Short mmCIF file of C-alpha atoms in Angstrom, two decimals:
data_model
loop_
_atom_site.label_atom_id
_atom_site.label_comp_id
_atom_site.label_asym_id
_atom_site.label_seq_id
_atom_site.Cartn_x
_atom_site.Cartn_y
_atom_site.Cartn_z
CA UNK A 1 2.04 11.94 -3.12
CA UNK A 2 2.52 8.56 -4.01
CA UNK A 3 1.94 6.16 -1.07
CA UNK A 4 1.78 2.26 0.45
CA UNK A 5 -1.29 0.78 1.16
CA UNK A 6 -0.73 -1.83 3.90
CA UNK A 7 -4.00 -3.97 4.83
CA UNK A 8 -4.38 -7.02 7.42
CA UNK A 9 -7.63 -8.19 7.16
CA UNK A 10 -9.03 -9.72 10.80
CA UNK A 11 -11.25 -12.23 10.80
CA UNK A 12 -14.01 -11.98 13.42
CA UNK A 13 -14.91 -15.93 13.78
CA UNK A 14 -11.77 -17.46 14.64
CA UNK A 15 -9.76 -14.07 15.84
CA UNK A 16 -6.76 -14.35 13.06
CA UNK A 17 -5.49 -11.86 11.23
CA UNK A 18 -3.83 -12.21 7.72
CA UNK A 19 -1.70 -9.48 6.40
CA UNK A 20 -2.11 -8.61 2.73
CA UNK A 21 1.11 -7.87 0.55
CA UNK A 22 1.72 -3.85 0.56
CA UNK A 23 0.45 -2.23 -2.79
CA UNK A 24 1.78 1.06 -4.47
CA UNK A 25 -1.04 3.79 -4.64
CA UNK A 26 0.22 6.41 -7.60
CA UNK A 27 -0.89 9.96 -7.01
CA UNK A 28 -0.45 10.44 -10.73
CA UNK A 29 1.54 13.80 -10.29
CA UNK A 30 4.17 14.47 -12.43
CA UNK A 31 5.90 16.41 -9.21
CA UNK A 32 6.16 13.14 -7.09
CA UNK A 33 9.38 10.94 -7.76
CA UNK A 34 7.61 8.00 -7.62
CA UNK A 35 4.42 8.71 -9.51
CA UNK A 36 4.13 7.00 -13.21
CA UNK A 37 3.58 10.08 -14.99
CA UNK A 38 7.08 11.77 -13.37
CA UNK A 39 9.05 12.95 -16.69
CA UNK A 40 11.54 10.54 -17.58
CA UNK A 41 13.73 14.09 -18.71
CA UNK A 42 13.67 14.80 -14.90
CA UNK A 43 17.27 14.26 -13.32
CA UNK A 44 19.00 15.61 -10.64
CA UNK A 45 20.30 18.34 -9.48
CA UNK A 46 17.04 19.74 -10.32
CA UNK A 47 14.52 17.17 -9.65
CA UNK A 48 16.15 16.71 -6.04
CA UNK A 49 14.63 21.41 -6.10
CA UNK A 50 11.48 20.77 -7.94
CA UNK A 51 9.72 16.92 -7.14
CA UNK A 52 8.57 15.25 -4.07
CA UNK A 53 11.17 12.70 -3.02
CA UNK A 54 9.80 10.89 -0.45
CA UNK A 55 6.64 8.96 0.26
CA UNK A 56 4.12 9.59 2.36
CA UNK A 57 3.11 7.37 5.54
CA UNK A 58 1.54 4.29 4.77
CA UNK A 59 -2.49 3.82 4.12
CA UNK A 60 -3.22 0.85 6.94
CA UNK A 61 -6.89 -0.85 7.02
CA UNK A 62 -7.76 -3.29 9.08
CA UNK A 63 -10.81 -4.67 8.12
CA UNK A 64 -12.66 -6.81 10.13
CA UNK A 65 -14.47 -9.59 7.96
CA UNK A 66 -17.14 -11.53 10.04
CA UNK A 67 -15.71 -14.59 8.75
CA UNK A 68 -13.15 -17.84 9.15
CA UNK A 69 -9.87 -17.05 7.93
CA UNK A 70 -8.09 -18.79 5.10
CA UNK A 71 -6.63 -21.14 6.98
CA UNK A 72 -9.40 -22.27 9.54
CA UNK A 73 -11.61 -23.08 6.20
CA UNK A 74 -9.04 -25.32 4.92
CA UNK A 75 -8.65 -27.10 8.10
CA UNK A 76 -12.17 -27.40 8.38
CA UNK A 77 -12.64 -29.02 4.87
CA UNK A 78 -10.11 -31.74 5.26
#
């Protein structure tokens, strides 16, 4: 089933996290209402009987990069 990946990356040198924008992970089945390759011919009543409707939880990561965040590495290049 088609799902969100949501990641927020932690930086291990300064402690801050960032939190990456949530991308769409396709389980390429043509049973899953959200995947690409569902048949544009598929319409209710019967898709609602036959295809996945709903997503599945989120994929979270939280990395942990040993590393300044994006924002510490600015400050400490003005």
């Amino acid at each position: 089933m088609c799902c969100l990946r949501q990641v927020r990356n932690v930086y291990t040198q300064c402690g801050h996290g960032v939190t990456l924008p949530d991308e769409m992970i396709n389980c390429e089945n043509s049973n899953c209402r959200w995947s690409p390759f569902h048949p544009l011919t598929c319409k209710p009543p019967s898709c609602l009987r036959t295809c996945r409707q709903n997503k599945t939880f989120p994929q979270q990561y939280n990395p942990h990069i040993n590393a300044l965040c994006p924002a510490c590495v600015a400050r400490q290049q003005q």
